[in-house]
PDB file of C-alpha atoms and ligand atoms in Angstrom:
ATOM      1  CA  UNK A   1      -1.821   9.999 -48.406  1.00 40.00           C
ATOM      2  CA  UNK A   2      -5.060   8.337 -50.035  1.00 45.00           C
ATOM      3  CA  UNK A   3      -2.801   4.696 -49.663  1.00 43.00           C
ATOM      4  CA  UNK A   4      -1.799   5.644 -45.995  1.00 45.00           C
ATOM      5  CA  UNK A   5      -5.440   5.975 -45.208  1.00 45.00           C
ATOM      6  CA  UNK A   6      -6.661   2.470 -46.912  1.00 42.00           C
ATOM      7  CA  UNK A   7      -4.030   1.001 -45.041  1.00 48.00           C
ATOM      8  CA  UNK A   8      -4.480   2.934 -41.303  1.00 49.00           C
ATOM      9  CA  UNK A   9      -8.397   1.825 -42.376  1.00 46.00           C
ATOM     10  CA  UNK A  10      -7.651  -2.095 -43.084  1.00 50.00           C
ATOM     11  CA  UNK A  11      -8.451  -4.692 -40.417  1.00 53.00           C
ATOM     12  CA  UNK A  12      -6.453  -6.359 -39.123  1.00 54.00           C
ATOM     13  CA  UNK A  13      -5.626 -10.208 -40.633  1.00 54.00           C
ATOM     14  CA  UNK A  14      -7.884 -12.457 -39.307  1.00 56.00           C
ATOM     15  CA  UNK A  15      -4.956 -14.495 -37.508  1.00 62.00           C
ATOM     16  CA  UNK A  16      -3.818 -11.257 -35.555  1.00 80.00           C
ATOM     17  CA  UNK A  17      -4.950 -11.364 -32.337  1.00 94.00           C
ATOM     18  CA  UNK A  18      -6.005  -8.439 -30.220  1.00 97.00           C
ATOM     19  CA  UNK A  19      -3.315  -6.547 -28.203  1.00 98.00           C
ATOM     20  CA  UNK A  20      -4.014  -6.961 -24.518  1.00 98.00           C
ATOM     21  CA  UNK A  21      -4.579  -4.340 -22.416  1.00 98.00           C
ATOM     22  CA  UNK A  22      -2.224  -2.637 -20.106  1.00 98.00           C
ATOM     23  CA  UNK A  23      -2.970  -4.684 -16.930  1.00 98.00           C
ATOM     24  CA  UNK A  24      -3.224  -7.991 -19.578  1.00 98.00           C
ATOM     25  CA  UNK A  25      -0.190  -7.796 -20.737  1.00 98.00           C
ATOM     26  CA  UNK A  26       1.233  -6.980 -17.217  1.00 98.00           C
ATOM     27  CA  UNK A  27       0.045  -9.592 -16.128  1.00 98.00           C
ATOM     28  CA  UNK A  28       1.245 -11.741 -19.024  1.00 98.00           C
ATOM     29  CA  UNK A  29       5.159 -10.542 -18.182  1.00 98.00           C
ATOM     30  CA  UNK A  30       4.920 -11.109 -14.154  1.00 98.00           C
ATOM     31  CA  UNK A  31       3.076 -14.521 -15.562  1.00 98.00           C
ATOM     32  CA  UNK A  32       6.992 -15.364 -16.723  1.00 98.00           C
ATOM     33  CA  UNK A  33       8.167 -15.418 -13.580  1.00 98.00           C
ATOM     34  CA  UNK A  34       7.647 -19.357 -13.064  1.00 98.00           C
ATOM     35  CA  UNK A  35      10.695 -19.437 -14.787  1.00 98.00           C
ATOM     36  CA  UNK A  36      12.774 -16.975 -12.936  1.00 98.00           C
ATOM     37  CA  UNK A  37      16.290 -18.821 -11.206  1.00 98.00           C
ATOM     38  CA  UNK A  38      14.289 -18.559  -8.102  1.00 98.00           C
ATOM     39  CA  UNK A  39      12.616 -21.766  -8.695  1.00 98.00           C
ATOM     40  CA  UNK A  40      16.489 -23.229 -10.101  1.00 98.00           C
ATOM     41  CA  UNK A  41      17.920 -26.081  -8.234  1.00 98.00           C
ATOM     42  CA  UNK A  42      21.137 -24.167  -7.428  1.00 98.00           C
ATOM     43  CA  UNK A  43      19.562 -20.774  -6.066  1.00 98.00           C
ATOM     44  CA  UNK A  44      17.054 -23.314  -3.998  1.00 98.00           C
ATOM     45  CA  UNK A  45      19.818 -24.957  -2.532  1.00 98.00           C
ATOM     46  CA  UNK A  46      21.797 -21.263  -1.748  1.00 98.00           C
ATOM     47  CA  UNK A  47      18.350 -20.148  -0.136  1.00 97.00           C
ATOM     48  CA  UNK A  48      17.427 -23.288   1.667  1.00 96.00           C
ATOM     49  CA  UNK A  49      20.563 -23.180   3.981  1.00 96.00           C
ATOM     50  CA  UNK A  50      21.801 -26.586   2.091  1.00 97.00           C
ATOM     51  CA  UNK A  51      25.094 -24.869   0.593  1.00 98.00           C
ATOM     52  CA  UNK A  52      28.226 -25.644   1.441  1.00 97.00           C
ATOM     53  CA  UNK A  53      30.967 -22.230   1.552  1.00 98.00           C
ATOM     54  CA  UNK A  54      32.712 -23.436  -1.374  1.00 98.00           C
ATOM     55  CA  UNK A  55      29.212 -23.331  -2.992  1.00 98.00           C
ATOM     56  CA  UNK A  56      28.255 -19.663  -2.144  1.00 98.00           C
ATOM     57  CA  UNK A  57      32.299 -18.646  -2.755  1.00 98.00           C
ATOM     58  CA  UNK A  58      31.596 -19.922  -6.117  1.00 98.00           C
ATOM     59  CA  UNK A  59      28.080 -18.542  -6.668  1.00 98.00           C
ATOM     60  CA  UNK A  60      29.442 -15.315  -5.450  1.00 98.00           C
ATOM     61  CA  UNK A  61      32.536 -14.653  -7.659  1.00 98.00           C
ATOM     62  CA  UNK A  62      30.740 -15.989 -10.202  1.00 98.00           C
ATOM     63  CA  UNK A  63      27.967 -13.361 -10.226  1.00 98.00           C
ATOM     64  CA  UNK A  64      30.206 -10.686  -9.952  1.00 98.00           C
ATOM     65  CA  UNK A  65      30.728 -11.383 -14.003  1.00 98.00           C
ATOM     66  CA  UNK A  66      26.862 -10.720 -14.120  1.00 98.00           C
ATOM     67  CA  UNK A  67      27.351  -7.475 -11.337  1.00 98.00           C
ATOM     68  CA  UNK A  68      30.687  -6.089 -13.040  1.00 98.00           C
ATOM     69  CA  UNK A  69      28.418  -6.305 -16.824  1.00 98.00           C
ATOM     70  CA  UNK A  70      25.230  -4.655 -15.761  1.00 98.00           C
ATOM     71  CA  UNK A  71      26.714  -0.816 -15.720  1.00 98.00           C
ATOM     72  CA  UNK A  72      27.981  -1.870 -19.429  1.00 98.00           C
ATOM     73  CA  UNK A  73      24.259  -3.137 -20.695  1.00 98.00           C
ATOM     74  CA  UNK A  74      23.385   0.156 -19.019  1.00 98.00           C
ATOM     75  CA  UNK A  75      25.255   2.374 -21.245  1.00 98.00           C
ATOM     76  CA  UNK A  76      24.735   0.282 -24.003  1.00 98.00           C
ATOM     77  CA  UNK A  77      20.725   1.669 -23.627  1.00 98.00           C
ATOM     78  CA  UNK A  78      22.207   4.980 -22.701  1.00 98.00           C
ATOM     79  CA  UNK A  79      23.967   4.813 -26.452  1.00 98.00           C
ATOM     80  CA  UNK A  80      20.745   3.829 -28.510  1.00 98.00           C
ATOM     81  CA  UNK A  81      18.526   6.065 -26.869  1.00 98.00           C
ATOM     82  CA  UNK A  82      17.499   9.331 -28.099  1.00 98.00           C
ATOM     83  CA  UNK A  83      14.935  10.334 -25.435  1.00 98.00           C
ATOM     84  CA  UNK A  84      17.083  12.965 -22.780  1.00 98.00           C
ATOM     85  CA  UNK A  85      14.035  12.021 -20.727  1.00 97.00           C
ATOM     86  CA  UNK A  86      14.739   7.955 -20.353  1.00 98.00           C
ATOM     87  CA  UNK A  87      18.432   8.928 -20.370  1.00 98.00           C
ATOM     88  CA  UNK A  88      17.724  10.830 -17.492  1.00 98.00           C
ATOM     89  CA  UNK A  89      16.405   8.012 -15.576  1.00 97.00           C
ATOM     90  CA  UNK A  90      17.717   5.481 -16.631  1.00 98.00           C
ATOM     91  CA  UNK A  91      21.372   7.056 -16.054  1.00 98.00           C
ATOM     92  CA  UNK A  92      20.835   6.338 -11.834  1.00 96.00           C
ATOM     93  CA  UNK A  93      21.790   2.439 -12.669  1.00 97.00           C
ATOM     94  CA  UNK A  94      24.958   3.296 -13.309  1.00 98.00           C
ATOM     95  CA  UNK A  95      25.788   5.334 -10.375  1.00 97.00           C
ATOM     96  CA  UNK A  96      23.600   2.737  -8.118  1.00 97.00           C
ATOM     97  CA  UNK A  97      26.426  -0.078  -9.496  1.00 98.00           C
ATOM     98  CA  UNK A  98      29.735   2.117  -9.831  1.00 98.00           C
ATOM     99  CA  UNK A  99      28.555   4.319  -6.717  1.00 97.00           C
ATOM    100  CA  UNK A 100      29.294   8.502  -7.440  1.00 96.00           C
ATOM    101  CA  UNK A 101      30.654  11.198  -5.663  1.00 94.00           C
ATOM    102  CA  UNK A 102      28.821  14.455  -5.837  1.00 90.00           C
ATOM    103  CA  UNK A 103      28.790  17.815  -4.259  1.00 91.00           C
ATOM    104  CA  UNK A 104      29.597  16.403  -1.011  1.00 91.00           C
ATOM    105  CA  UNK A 105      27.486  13.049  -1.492  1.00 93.00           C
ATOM    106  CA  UNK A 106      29.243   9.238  -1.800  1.00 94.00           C
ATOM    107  CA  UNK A 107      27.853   6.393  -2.339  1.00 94.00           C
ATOM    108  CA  UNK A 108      30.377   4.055  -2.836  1.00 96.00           C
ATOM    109  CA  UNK A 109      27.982   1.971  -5.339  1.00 97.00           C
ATOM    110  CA  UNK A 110      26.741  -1.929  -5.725  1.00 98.00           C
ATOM    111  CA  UNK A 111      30.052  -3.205  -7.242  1.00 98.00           C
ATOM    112  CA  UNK A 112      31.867  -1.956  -4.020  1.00 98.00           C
ATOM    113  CA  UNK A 113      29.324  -3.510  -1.693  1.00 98.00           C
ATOM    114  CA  UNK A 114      29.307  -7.052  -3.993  1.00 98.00           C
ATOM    115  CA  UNK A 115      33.140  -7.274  -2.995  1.00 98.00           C
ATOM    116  CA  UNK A 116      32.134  -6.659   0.409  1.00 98.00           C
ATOM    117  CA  UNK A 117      29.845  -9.313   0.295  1.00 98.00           C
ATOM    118  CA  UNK A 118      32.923 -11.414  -1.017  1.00 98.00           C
ATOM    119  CA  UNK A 119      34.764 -10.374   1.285  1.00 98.00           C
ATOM    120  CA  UNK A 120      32.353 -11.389   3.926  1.00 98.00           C
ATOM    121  CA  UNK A 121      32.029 -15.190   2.238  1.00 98.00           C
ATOM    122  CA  UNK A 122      35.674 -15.914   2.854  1.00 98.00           C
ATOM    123  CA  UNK A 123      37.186 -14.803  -0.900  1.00 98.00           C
ATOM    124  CA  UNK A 124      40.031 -12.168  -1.593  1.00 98.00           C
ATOM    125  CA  UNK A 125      38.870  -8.700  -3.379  1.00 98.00           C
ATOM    126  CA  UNK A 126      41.882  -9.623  -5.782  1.00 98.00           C
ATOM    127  CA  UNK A 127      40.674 -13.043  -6.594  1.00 98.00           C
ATOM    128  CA  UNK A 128      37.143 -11.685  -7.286  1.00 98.00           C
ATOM    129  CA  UNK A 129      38.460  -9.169  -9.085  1.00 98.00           C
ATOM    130  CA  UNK A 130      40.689 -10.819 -11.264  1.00 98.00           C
ATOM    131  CA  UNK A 131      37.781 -13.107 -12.674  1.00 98.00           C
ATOM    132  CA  UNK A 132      39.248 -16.381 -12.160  1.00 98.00           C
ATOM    133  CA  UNK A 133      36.691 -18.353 -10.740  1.00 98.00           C
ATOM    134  CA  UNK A 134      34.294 -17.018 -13.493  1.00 98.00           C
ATOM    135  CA  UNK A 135      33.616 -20.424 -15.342  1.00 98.00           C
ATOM    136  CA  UNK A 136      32.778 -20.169 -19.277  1.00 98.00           C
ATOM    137  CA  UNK A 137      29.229 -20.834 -19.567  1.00 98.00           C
ATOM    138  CA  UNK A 138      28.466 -17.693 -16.864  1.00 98.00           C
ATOM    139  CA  UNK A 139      30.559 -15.596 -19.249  1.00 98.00           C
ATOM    140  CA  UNK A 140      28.736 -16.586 -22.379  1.00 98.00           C
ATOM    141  CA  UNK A 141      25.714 -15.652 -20.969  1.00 98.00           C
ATOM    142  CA  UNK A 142      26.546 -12.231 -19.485  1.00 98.00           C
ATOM    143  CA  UNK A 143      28.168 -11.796 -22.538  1.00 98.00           C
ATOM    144  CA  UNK A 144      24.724 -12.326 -24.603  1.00 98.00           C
ATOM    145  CA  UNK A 145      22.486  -9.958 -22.502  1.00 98.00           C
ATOM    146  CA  UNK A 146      25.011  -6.743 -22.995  1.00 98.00           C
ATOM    147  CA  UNK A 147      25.820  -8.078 -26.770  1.00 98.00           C
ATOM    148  CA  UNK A 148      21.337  -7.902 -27.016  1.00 98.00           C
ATOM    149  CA  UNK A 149      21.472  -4.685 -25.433  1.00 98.00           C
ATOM    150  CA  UNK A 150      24.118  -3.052 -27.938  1.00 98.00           C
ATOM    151  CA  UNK A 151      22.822  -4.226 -30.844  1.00 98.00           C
ATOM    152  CA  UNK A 152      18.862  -4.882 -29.918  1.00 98.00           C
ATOM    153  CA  UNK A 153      16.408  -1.232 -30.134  1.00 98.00           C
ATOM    154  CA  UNK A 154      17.003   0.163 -26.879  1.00 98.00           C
ATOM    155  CA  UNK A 155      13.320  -0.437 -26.057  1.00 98.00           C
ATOM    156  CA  UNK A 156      13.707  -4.106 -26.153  1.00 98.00           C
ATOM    157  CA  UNK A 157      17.026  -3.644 -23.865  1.00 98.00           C
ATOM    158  CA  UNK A 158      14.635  -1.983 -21.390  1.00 98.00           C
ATOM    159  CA  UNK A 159      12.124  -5.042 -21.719  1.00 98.00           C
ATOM    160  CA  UNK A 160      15.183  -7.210 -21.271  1.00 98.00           C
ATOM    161  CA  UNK A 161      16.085  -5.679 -17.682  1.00 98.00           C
ATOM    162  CA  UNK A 162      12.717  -6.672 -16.797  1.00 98.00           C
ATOM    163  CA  UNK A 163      13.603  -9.805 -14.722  1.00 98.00           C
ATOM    164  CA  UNK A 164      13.767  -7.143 -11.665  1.00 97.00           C
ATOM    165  CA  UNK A 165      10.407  -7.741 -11.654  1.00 97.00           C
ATOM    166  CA  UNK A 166      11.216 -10.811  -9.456  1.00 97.00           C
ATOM    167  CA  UNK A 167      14.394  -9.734  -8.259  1.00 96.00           C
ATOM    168  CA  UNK A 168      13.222  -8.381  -4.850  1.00 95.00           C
ATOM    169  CA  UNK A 169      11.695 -11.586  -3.701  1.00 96.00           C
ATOM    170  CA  UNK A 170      14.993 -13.454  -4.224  1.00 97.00           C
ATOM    171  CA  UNK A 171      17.055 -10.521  -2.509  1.00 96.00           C
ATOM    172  CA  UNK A 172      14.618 -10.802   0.050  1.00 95.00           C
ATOM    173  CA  UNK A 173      14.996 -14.796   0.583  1.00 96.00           C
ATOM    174  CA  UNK A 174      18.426 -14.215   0.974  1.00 96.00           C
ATOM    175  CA  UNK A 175      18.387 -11.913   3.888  1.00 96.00           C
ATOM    176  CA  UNK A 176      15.802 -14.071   5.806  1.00 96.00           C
ATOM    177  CA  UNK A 177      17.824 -17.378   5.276  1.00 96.00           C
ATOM    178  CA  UNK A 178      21.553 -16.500   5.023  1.00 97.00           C
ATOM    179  CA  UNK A 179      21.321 -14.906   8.507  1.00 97.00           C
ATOM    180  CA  UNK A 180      19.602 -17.927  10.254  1.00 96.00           C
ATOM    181  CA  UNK A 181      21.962 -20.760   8.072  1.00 97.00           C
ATOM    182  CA  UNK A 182      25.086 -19.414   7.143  1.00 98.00           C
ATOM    183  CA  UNK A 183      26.244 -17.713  10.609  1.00 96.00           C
ATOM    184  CA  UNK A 184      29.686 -17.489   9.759  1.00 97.00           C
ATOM    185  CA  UNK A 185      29.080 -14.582   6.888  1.00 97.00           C
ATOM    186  CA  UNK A 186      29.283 -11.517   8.326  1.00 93.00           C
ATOM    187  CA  UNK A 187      25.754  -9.923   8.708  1.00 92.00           C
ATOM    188  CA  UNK A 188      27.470  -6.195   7.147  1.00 92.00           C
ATOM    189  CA  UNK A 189      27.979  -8.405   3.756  1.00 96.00           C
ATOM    190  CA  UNK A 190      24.460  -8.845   2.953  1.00 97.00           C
ATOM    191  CA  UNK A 191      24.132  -5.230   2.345  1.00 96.00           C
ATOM    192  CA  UNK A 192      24.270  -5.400  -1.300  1.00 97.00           C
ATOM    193  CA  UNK A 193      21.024  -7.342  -1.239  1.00 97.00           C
ATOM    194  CA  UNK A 194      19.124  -4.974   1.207  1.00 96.00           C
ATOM    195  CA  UNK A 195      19.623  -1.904  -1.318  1.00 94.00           C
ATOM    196  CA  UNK A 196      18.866  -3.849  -4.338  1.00 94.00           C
ATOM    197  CA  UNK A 197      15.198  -4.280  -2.693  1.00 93.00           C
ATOM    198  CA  UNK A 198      14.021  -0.800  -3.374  1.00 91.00           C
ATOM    199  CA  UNK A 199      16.696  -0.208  -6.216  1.00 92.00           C
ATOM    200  CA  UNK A 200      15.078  -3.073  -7.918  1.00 91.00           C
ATOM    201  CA  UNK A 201      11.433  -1.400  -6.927  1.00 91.00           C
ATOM    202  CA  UNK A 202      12.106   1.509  -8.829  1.00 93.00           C
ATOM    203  CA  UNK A 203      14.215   0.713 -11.529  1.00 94.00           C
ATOM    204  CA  UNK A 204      10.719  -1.858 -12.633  1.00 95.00           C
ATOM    205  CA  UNK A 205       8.548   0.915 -12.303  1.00 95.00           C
ATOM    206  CA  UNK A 206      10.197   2.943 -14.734  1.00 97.00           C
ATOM    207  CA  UNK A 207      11.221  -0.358 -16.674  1.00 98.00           C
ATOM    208  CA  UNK A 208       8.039  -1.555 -17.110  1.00 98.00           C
ATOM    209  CA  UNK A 209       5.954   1.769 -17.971  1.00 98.00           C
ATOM    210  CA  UNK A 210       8.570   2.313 -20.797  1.00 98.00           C
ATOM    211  CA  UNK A 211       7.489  -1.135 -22.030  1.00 98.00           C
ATOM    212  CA  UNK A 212       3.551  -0.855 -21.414  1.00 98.00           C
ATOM    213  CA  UNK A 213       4.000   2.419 -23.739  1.00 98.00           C
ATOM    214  CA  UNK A 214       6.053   0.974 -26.546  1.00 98.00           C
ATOM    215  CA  UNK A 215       4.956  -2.940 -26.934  1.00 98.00           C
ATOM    216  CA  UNK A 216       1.088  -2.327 -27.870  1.00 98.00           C
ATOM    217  CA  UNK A 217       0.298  -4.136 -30.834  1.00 98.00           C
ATOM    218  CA  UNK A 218      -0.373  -8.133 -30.174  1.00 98.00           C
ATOM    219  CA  UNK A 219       2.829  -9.080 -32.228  1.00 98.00           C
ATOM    220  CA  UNK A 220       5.233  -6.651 -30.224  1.00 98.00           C
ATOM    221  CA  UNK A 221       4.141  -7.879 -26.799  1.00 98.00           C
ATOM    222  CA  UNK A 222       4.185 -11.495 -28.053  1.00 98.00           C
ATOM    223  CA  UNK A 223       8.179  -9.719 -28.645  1.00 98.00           C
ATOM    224  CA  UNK A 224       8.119  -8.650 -25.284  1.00 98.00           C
ATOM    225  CA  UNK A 225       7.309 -11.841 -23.823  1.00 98.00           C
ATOM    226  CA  UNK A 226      10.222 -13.356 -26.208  1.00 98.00           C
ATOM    227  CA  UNK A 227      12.992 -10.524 -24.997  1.00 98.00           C
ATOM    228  CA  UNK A 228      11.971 -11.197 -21.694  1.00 98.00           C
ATOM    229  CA  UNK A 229      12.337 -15.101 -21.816  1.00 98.00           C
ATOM    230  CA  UNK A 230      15.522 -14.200 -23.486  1.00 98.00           C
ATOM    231  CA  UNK A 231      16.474 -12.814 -20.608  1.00 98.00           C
ATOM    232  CA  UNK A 232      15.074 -15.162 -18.525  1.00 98.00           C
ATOM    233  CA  UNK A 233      16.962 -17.771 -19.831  1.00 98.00           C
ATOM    234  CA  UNK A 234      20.082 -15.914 -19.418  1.00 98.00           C
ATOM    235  CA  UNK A 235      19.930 -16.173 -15.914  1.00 98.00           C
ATOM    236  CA  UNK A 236      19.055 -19.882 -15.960  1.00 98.00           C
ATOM    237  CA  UNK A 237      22.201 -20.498 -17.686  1.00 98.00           C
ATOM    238  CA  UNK A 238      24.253 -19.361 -15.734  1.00 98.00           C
ATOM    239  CA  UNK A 239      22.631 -21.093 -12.547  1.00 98.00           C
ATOM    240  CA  UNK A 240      23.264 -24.312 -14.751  1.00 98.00           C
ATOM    241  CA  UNK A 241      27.013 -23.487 -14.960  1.00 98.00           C
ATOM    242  CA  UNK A 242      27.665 -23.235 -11.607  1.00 98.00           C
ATOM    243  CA  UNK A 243      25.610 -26.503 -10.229  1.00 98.00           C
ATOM    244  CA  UNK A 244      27.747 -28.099 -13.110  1.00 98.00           C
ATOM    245  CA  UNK A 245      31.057 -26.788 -11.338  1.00 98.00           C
ATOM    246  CA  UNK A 246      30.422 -26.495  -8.094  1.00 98.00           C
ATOM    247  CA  UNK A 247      27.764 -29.432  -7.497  1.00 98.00           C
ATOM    248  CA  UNK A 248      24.089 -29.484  -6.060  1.00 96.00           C
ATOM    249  CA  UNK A 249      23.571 -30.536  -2.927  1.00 83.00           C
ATOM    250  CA  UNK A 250      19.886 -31.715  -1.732  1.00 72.00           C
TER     251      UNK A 250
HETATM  252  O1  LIG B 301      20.441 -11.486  -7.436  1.00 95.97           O
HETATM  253  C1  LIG B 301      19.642 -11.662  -8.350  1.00 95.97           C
HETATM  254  O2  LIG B 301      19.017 -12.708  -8.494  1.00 95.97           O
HETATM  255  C2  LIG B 301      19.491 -10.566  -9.320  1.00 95.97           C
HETATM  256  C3  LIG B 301      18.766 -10.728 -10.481  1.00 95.97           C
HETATM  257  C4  LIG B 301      18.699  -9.670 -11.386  1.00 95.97           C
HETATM  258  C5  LIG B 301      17.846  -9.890 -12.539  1.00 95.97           C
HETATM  259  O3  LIG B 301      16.748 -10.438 -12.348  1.00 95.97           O
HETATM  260  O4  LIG B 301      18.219  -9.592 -13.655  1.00 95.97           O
HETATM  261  C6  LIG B 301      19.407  -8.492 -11.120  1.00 95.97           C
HETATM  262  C7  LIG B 301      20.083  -8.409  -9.889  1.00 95.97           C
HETATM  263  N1  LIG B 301      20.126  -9.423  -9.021  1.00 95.97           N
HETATM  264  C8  LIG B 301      20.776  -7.239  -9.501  1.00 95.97           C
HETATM  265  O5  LIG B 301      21.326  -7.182  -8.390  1.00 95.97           O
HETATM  266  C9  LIG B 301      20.854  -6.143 -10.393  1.00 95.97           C
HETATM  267  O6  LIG B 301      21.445  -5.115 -10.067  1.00 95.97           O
HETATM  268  C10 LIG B 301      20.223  -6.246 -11.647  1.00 95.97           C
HETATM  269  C11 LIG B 301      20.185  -5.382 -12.733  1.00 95.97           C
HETATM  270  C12 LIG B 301      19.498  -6.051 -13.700  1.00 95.97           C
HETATM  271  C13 LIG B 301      19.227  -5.655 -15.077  1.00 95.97           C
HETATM  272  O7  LIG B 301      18.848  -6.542 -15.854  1.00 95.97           O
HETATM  273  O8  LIG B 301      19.426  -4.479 -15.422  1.00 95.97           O
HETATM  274  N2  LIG B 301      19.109  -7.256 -13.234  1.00 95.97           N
HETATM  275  C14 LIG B 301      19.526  -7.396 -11.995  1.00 95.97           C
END
């Protein structure tokens, strides 16, 4: 007790910086966006209208790795957490992605609507489904973000999810520009991205309060920051696979 309370008294080291604040450290995550795959060469080409339809076949099948893992990570947090409360919430990805049928209500889910998309971009269900246009490198990096979230503490999987705070501005890019450039995809196959808008919305809201709460020292948002560049990175990786196999056009 009496050593508890020298140490709960003791200053902090002189090289510790202060914690920021709530809206501080915020601000520091959004601040992480610059190096979201918005801004990588690939996606800019995609949203730009400069893609070719083997380009966005490829960029589609490839991403259904990335779709068909998410649900996974999902229960993967679902298995380390203890809180019924999070569980609660957090439980609602999974049915947004694998879609649920209850007392009278369907929703046939994100996965079904990414295959739609496919569908819509000129590619077979079957060959989608099958994985074999999924090149290496994009499965070596889904693979690390569901790996993190089984074996990370499930707070730092939440952190890690937390590159939806920029996911409705690309979702958003895409239904302004594919419309106007790519007029041979079906307009029905963009669906996917116009739910993931306000999906997105609130799965952040509850992402990021969870993280607020839990990273508060200086040294476990500087962690934070780390997961979420993890993350980050994860992304970018995979946007550098598929400009290495299926090209970049300016
Ligand atoms: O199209 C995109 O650029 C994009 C990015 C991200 C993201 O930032 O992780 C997600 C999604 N889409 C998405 O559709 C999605 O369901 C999703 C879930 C998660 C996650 O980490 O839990 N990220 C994303």
């Amino acid at each position: 007790m009496h050593a508890d309370r020298i140490q709960d008294a003791a200053p902090s080291t002189p090289h510790e910086a202060p914690a920021w604040d709530r809206a501080a450290f915020e601000a520091q995550l959004r601040a992480r966006g610059r190096s979201y795959h918005i801004h990588h060469p690939f996606n800019v080409m995609l949203n730009s209208g400069q893609a070719q339809p083997a380009q966005i076949r490829g960029w589609v099948a490839n991403r259904f790795y990335y779709q068909i893992a998410i649900p996974i990570k999902d229960a993967a947090v679902l298995s380390n957490c203890p809180d019924p409360a999070v569980r609660r919430g957090w439980v609602q990805r999974i049915l947004d992605h694998d879609g649920f049928e209850l007392g009278g209500l369907r929703d046939a889910g994100g996965l079904e609507a990414w295959l739609r998309l496919a569908e819509a971009v000129g590619l077979e269900r079957a060959e989608v489904l099958d994985l074999r246009h999924v090149v290496p490198a994009v499965r070596f990096a889904v693979d690390a973000y569901v790996n993190f979230a089984r074996r990370a503490p499930w707070q730092e999987a939440v952190c890690s999810s937390l590159t939806e705070l920029f996911a409705p501005e690309i979702h958003r890019q895409r239904l302004a520009s594919w419309p106007a450039h790519y007029g041979w995809i079906e307009p029905a196959g963009l669906d996917y991205f116009r739910n993931r808008v306000g999906q997105a919305r609130r799965d952040v809201e509850q992402g990021l309060a969870i993280t607020l709460d839990h990273f508060t020292t200086r040294a476990q948002q500087e962690r934070a920051l780390e997961v979420l560049q993890f993350k980050l990175d994860i992304l970018w990786a995979m946007n550098d696979a598929m400009a290495m196999r299926y090209g970049v056009t300016p």
